[in-house]
CSV table of C-alpha atoms and ligand atoms in Angstrom, one decimal:
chain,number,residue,atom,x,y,z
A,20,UNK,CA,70.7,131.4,231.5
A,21,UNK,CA,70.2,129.0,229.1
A,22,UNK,CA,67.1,128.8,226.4
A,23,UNK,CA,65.7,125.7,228.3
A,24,UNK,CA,65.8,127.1,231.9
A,25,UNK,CA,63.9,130.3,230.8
A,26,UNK,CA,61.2,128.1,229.1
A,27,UNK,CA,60.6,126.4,232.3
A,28,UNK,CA,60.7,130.0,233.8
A,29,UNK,CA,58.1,131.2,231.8
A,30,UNK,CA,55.5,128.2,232.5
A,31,UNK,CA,56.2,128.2,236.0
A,32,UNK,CA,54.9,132.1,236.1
A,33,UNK,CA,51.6,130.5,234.6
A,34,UNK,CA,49.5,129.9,237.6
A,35,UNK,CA,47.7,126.6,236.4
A,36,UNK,CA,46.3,125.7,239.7
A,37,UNK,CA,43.5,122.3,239.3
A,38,UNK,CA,40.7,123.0,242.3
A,39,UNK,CA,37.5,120.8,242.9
A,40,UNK,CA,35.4,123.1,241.8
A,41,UNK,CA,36.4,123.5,237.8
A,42,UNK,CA,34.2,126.9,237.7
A,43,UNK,CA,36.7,128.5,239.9
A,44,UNK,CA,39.9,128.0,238.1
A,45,UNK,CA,41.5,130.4,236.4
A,46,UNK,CA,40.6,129.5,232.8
A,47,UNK,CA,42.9,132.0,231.0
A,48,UNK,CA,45.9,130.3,232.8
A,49,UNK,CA,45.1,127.1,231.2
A,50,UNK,CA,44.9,128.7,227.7
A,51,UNK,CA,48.3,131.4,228.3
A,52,UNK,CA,49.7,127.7,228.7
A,53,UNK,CA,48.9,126.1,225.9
A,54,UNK,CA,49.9,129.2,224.1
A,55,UNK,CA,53.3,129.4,225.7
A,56,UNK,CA,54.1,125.7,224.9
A,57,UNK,CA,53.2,126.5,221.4
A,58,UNK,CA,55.1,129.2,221.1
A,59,UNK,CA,58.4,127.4,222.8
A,60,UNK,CA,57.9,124.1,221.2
A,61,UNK,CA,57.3,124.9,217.2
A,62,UNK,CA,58.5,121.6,216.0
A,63,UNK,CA,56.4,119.5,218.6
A,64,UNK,CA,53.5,121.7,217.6
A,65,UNK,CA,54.0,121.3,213.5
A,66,UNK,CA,55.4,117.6,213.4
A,67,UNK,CA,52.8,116.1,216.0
A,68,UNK,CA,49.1,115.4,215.8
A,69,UNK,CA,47.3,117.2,218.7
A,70,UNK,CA,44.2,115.8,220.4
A,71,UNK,CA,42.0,117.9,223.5
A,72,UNK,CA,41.6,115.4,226.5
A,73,UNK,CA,39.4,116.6,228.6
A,74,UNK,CA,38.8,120.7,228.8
A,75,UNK,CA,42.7,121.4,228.6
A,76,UNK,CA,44.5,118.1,228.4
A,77,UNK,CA,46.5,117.7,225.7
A,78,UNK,CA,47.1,114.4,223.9
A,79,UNK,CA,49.9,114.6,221.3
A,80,UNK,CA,51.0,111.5,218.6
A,81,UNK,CA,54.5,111.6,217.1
A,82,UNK,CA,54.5,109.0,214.4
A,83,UNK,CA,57.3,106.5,214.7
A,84,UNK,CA,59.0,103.8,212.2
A,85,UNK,CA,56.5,101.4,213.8
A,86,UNK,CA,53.0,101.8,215.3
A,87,UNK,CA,53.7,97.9,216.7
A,88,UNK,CA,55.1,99.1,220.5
A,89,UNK,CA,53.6,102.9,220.8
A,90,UNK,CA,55.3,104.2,224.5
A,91,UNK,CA,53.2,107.2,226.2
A,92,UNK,CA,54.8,109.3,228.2
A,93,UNK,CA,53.0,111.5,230.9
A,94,UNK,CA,53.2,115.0,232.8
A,95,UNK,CA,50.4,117.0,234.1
A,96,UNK,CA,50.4,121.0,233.6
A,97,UNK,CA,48.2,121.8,236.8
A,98,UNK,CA,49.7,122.2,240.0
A,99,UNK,CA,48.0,122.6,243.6
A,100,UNK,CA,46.7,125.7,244.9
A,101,UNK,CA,49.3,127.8,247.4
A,102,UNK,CA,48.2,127.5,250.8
A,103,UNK,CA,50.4,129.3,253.8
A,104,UNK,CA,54.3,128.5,254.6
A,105,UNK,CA,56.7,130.9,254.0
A,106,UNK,CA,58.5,131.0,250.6
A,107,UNK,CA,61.9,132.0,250.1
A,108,UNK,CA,60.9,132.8,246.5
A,109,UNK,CA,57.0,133.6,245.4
A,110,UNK,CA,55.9,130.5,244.2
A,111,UNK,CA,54.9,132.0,240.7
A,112,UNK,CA,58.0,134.0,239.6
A,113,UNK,CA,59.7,131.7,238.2
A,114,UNK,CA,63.3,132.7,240.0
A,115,UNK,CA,66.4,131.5,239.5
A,116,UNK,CA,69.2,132.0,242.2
A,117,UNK,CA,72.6,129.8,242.9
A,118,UNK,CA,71.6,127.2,240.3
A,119,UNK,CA,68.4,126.1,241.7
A,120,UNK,CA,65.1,127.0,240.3
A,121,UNK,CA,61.9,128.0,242.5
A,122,UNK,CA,58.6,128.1,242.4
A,123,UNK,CA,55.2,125.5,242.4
A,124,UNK,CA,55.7,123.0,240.1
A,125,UNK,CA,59.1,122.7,239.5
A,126,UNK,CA,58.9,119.0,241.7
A,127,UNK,CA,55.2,118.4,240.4
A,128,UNK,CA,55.0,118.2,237.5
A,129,UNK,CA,55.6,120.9,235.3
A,130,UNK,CA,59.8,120.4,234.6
A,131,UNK,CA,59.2,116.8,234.2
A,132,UNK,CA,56.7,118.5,231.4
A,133,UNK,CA,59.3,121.2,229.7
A,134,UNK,CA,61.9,118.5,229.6
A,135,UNK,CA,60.0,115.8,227.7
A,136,UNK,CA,58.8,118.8,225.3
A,137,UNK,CA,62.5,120.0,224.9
A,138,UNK,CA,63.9,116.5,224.8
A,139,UNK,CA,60.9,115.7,222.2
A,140,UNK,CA,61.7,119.3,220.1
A,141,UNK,CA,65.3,118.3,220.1
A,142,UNK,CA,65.0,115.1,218.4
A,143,UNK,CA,62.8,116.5,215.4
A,144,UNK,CA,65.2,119.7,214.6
A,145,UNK,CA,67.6,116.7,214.3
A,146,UNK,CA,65.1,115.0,212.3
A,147,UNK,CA,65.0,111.8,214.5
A,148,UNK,CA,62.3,109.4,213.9
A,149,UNK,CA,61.6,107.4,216.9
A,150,UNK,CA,60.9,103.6,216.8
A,151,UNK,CA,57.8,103.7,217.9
A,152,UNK,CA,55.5,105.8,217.9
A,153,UNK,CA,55.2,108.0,220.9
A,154,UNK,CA,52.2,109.6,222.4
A,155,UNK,CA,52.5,112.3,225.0
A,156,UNK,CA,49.8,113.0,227.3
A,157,UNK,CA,49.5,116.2,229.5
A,158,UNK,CA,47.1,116.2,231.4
A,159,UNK,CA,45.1,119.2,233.1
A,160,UNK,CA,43.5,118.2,236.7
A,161,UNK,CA,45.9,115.4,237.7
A,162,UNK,CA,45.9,117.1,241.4
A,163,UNK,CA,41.9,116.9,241.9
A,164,UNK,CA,41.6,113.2,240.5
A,165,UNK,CA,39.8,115.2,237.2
A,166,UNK,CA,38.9,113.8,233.9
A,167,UNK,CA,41.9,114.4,231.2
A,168,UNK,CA,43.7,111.2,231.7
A,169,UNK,CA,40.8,109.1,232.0
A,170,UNK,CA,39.9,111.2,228.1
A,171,UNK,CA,43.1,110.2,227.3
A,172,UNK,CA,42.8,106.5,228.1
A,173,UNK,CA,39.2,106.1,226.0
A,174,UNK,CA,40.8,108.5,222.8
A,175,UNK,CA,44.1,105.9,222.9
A,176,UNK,CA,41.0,103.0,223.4
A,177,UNK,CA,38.9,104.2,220.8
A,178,UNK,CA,42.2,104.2,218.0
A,179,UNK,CA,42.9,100.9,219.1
A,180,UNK,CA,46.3,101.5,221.0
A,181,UNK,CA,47.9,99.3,223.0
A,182,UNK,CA,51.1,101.2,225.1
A,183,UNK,CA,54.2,98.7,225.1
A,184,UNK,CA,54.9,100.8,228.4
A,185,UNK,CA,53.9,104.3,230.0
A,186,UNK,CA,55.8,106.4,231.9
A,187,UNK,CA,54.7,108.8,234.2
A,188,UNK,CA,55.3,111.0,237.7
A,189,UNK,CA,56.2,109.7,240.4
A,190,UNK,CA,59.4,107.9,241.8
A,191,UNK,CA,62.5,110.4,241.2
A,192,UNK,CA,66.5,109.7,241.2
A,193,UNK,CA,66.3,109.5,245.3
A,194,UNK,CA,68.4,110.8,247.9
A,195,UNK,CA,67.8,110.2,252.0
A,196,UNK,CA,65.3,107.6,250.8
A,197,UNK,CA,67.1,104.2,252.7
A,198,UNK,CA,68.3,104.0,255.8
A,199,UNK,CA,72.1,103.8,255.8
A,200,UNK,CA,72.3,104.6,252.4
A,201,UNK,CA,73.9,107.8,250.8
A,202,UNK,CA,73.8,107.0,246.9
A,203,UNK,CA,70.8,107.7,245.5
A,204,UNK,CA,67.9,104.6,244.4
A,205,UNK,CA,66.1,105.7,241.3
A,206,UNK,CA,62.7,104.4,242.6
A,207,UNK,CA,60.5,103.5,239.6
A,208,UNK,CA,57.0,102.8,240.3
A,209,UNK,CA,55.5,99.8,239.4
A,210,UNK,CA,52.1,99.8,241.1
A,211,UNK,CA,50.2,101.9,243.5
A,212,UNK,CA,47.8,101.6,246.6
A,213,UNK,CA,44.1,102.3,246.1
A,214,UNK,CA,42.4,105.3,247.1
A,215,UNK,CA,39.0,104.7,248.9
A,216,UNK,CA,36.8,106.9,251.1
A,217,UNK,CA,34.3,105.7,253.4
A,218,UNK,CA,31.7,108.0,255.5
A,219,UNK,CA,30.6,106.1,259.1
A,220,UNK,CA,27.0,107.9,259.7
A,221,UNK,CA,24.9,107.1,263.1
A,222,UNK,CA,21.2,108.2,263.1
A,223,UNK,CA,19.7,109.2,266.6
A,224,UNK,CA,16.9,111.4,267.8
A,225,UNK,CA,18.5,114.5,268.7
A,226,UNK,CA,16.8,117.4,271.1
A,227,UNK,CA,18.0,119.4,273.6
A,228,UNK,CA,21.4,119.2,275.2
A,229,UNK,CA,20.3,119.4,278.7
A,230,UNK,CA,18.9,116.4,278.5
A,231,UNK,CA,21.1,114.2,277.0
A,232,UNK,CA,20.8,110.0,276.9
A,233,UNK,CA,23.5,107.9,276.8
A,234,UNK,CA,25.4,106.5,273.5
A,235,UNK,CA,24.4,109.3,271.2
A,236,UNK,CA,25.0,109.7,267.8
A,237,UNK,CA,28.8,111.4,268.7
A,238,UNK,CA,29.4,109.1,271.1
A,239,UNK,CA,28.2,106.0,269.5
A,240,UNK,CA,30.7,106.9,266.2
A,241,UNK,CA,33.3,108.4,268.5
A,242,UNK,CA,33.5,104.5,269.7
A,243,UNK,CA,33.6,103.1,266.4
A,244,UNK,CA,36.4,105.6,265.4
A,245,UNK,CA,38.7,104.5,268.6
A,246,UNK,CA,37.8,100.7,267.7
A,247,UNK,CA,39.0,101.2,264.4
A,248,UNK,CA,41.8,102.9,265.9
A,249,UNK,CA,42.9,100.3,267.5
A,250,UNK,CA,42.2,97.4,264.5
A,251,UNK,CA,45.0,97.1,261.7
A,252,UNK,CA,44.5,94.4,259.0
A,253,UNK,CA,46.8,91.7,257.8
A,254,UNK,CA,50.0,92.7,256.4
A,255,UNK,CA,51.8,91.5,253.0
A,256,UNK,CA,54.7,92.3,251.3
A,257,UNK,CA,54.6,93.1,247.9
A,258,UNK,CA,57.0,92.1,245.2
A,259,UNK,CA,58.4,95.1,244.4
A,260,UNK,CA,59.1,96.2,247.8
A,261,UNK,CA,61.4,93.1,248.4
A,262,UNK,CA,63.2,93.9,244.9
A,263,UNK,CA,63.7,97.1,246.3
A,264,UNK,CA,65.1,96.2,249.5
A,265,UNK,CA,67.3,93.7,247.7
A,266,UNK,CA,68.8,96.0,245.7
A,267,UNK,CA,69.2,98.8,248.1
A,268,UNK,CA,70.1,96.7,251.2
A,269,UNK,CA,73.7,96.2,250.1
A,270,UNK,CA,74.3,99.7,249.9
A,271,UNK,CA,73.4,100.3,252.9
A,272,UNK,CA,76.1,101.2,255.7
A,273,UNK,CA,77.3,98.7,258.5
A,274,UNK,CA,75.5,98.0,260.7
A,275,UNK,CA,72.0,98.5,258.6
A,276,UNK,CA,73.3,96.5,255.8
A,277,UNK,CA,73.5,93.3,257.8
A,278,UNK,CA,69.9,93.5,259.4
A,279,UNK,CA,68.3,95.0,256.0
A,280,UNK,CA,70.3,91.9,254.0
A,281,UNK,CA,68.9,89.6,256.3
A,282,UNK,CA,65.5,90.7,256.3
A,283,UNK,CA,65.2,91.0,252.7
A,284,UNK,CA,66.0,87.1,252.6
A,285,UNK,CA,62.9,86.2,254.3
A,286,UNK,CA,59.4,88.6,253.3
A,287,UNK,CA,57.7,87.4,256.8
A,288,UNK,CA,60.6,89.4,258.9
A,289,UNK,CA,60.9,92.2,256.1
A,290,UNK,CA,57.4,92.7,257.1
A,291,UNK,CA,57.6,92.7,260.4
A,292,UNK,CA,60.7,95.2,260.7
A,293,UNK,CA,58.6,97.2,258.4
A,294,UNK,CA,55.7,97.3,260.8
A,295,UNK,CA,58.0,98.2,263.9
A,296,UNK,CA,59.7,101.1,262.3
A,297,UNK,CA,56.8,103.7,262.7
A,298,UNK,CA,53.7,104.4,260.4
A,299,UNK,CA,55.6,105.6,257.5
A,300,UNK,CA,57.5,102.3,256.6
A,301,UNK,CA,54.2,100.4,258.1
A,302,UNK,CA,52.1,102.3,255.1
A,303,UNK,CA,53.9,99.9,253.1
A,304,UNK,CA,53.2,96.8,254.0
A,305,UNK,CA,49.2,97.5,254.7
A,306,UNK,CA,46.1,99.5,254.3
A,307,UNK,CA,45.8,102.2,256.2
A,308,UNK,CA,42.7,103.9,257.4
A,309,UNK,CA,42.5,107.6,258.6
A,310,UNK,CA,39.5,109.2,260.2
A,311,UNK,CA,40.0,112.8,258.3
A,312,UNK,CA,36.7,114.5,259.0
A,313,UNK,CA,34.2,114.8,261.3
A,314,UNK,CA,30.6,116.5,262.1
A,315,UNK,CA,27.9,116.3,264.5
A,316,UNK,CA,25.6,119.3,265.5
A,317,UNK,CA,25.6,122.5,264.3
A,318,UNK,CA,24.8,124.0,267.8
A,319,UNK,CA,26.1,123.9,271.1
A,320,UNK,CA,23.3,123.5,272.8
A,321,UNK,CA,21.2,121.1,269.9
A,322,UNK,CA,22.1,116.7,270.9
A,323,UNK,CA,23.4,115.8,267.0
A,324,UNK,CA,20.7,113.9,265.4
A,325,UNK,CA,23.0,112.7,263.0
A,326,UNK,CA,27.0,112.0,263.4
A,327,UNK,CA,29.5,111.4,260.5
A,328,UNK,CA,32.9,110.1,259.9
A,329,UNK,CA,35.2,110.4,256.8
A,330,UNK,CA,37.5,107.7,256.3
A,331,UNK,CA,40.2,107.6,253.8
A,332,UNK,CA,41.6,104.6,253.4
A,333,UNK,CA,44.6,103.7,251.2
A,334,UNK,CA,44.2,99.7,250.0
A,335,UNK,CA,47.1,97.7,249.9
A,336,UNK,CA,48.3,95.7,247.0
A,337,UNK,CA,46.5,92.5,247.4
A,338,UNK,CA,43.8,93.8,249.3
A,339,UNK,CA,40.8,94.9,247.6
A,340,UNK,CA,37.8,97.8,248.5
A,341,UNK,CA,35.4,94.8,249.6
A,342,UNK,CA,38.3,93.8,251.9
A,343,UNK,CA,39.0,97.1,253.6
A,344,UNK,CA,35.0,97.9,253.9
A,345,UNK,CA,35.0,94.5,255.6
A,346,UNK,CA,37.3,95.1,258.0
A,347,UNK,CA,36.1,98.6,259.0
A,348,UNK,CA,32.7,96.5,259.5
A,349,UNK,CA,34.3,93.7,261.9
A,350,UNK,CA,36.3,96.7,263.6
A,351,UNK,CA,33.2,98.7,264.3
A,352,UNK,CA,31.3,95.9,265.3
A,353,UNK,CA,27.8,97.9,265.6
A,354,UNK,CA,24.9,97.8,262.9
A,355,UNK,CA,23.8,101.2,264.2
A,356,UNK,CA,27.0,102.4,262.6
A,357,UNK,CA,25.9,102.8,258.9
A,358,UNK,CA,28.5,102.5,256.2
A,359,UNK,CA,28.8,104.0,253.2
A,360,UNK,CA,31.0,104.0,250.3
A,361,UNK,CA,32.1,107.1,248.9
A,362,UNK,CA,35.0,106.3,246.5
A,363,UNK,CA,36.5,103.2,245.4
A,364,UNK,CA,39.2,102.7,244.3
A,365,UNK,CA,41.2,99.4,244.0
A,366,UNK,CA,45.2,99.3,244.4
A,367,UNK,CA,46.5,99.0,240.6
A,368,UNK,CA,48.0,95.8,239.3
A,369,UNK,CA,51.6,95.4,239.3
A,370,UNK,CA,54.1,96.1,236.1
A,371,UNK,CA,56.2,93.6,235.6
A,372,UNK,CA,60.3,94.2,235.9
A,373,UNK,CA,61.2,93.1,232.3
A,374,UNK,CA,62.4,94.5,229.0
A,375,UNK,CA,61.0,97.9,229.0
A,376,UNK,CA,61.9,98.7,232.9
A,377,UNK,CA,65.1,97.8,232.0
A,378,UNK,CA,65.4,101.0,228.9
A,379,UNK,CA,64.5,103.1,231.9
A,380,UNK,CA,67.5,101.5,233.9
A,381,UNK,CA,69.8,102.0,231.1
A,382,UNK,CA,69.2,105.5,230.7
A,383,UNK,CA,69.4,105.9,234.3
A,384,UNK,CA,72.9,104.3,234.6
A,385,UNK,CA,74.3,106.5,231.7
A,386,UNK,CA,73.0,109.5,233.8
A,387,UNK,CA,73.0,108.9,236.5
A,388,UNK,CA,76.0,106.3,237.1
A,389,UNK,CA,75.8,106.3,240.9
A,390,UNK,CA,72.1,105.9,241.4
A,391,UNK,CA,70.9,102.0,241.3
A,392,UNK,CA,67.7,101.6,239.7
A,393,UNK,CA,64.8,99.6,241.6
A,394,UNK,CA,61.1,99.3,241.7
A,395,UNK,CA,58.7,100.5,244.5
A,396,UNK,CA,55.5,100.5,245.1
A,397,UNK,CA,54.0,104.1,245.0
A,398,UNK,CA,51.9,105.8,248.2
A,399,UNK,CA,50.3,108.5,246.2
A,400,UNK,CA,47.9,108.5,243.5
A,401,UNK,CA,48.9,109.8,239.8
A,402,UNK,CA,46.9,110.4,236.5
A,403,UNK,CA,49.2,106.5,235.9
A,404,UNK,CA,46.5,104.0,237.3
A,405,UNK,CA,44.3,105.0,234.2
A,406,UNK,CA,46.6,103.5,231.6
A,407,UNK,CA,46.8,100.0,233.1
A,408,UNK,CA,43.3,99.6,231.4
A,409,UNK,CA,44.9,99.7,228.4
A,410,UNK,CA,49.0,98.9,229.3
A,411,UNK,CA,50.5,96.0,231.2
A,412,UNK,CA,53.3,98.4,232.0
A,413,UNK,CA,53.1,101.5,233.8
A,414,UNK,CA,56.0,103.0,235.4
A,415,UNK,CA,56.0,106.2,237.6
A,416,UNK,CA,59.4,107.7,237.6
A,417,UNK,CA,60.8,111.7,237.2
A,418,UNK,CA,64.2,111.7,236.2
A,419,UNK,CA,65.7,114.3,238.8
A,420,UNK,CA,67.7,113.8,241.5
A,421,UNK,CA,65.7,114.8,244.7
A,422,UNK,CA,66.4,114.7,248.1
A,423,UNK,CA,64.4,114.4,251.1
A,424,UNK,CA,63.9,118.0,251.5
A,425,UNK,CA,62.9,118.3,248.2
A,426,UNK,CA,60.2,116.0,248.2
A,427,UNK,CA,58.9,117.4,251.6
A,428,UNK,CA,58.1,120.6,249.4
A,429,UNK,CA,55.8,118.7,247.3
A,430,UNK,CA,52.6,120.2,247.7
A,431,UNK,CA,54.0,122.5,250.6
A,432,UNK,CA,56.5,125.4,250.4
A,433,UNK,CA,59.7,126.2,249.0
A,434,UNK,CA,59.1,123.5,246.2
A,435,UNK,CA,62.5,123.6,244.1
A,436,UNK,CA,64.8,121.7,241.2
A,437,UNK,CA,68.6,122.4,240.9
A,438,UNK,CA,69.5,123.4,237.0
A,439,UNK,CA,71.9,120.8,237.2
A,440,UNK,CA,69.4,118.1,237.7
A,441,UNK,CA,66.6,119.5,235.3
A,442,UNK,CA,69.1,119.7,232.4
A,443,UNK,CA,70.0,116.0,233.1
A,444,UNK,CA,66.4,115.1,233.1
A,445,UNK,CA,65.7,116.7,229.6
A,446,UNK,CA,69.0,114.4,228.4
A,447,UNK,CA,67.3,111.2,230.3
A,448,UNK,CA,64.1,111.7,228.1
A,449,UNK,CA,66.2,112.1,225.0
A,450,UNK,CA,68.4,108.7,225.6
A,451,UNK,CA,64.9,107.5,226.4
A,452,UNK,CA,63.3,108.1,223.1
A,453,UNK,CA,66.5,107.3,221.0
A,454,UNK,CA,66.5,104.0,222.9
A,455,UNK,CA,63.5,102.6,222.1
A,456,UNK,CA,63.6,99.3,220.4
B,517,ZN,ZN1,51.9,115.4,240.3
């Protein structure tokens, strides 16, 4: 076994697991953490300047030739919490079998974590300085929306630094992810949808449940929840989905290829092929709104005098929180149906495809040879959308090859990364940080 699988062994048998409710973790995983990554990484911890972010984020600053383009590059150490499904391996052992390594975080996030560190530990026992200087933020409660990375973002604020580019979770080297396609697309994301929360609340009298009068409380909101239901907004197509289709499309096989190349030539049918093809491929083309929980009365036998709705609503590039609580206000169509907001959160601006996305497409193409390199706009939320208050560019890409199984074990079971493709990660990091300009 080599020196850098075991490493990622060892942090994967740390069970860093982020919950709401901070007083519940297990605080002595966090700090066996830190004290493992010490331990493996002596260089990083000696050569670097280490700042806290947050209770156990860690915010590190290797000083470069030039402080004039400093590049952050992100992981998160926490992982989610183990919840049923049957695992071929226990999730915190930290097994190896056949060349592939098991266990929770081995997807999300913790190898993309190890190999920056060993990629980073590499270049100083060669006694590389990079370029620029490079900050690398690991953050601590990336899974429960906590406050490392925001830390992060006001320490990097309050020194004045700008990042030329940051590069965090979240596309991988992709296989299965086009239709008609067997090479991989190493999605890089350039943006993300907005994650907002809504609660829909009718106020009635309540009383006994032999009694009842018509258009209660449950039934009242259980109208506005089919009504929304049945409403959908206005579609767009985003820029980076049609790069994305244009440079997949000609890969794809016959007869795919022709119907994806023409589409991709004009965004209205694009968008509209999009919508057809079943709510995965329509999530990215509008906001989506799903009713997720529910309560009434806590009786059987009591009428609810109060009813409520959660709604979580993921806002579309282009559209904004004011739009989406709009619409679920024309959908609803009732003033009895109060609305409240619970989160807001906005879709983030764009990165633009230029210089520094294309250092992340040339180390792809020396590493990956066969994978073509395109942008996408992400589903999911990462620690990411707080550095565009400070960076123009923020890219969300994991340098290992995944397939479609793999990234169905994300947050479920049997969550696994071949050696092969962790080892080439820790070399994409390293042609990463020689690379930079
Ligand atoms: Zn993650």
């Amino acid at each position: 076994m080599s020196s850098e699988v075991e490493t990622l062994q060892a942090l994967l048998r740390i069970p860093t697991v982020s919950t709401r409710d901070a007083d519940a973790w297990d605080h002595e995983a966090f700090a066996a953490f830190h004290a493992e990554l010490s331990e493996r990484f002596p260089l990083l911890h000696t050569k670097l300047e280490l700042t806290r972010a947050g209770r156990y984020g860690l915010l590190f600053r290797w000083p470069g030739a030039s402080a004039d383009r400093p590049v952050v590059l992100m992981a998160h150490m926490d992982v989610v919490p183990v919840e049923g499904g049957q695992w071929t391996h226990p999730p915190f052992a930290g097994i190896v079998e056949d060349g592939v390594i098991w266990g929770r975080g081995t997807l999300d996030d913790k190898a993309s974590l190890v190999a920056i560190c060993l990629a980073v530990e590499d270049l100083l026992a060669a006694g590389h300085v990079p370029a620029q200087d490079v900050w690398l933020s690991f953050g601590s409660d990336e899974e429960v929306a906590g406050q490392a990375a925001p830390a992060a973002v006001e320490e990097l604020r309050r020194r004045g630094v700008e990042p030329w580019f940051v590069l965090d979770e979240g596309g991988a080297v992709a296989y299965d992810a086009f239709p008609g396609v067997t090479e991989p697309i190493a999605v890089v994301g350039v943006t993300e949808k907005g994650i907002t929360s809504l609660e829909l609340r009718v106020e009635g009298r309540g009383g006994h449940a032999s009694t009842p009068s018509k258009l209660g409380p449950t039934a009242r909101l259980a109208r506005a929840i089919t009504r929304l239901d049945r409403s959908a907004m206005p579609a767009s197509m985003p820029e980076a989905t049609l790069a994305l289709f244009r440079r997949a499309a000609p890969l794809a096989a016959q007869p795919m290829r022709s119907v994806l190349t023409a589409a991709s030539r004009v965004p209205a049918l694009l968008t509209r092929l999009l919508l057809a093809a079943g709510p995965e491929p329509a999530a990215m083309v509008r906001s989506t709104f799903a009713v997720t929980t529910l309560s009434g009365s806590p009786s059987l036998n009591v009428v609810a005098a109060s009813a409520t709705a959660g709604v979580n609503i993921r806002v579309m590039i282009g559209d904004t929180v004011s739009d989406v609580v709009e619409h679920v206000r024309r959908a609803v169509n009732d003033d009895k149906v109060q609305i409240r907001i619970i989160d807001a959160g906005e879709p983030s601006p764009s990165s633009p495809v230029d210089e520094a996305f294309d250092l992340l497409s040339a180390a792809t193409a020396r590493h990956f040879p066969e994978a073509v390199t395109a942008p996408y706009v992400m589903m999911a939320a990462t620690d990411a959308r707080h550095f565009t208050a400070i960076s123009r560019r923020v890219y969300r890409f994991t340098p290992f090859e995944m397939t479609k199984a793999q990234r169905e074990a994300i947050h479920s079971h049997d969550e696994h990364l071949h050696v092969s493709a962790f080892l080439k990660g820790v070399a994409w990091y390293g042609t990463l940080l020689r690379s930079l300009p």
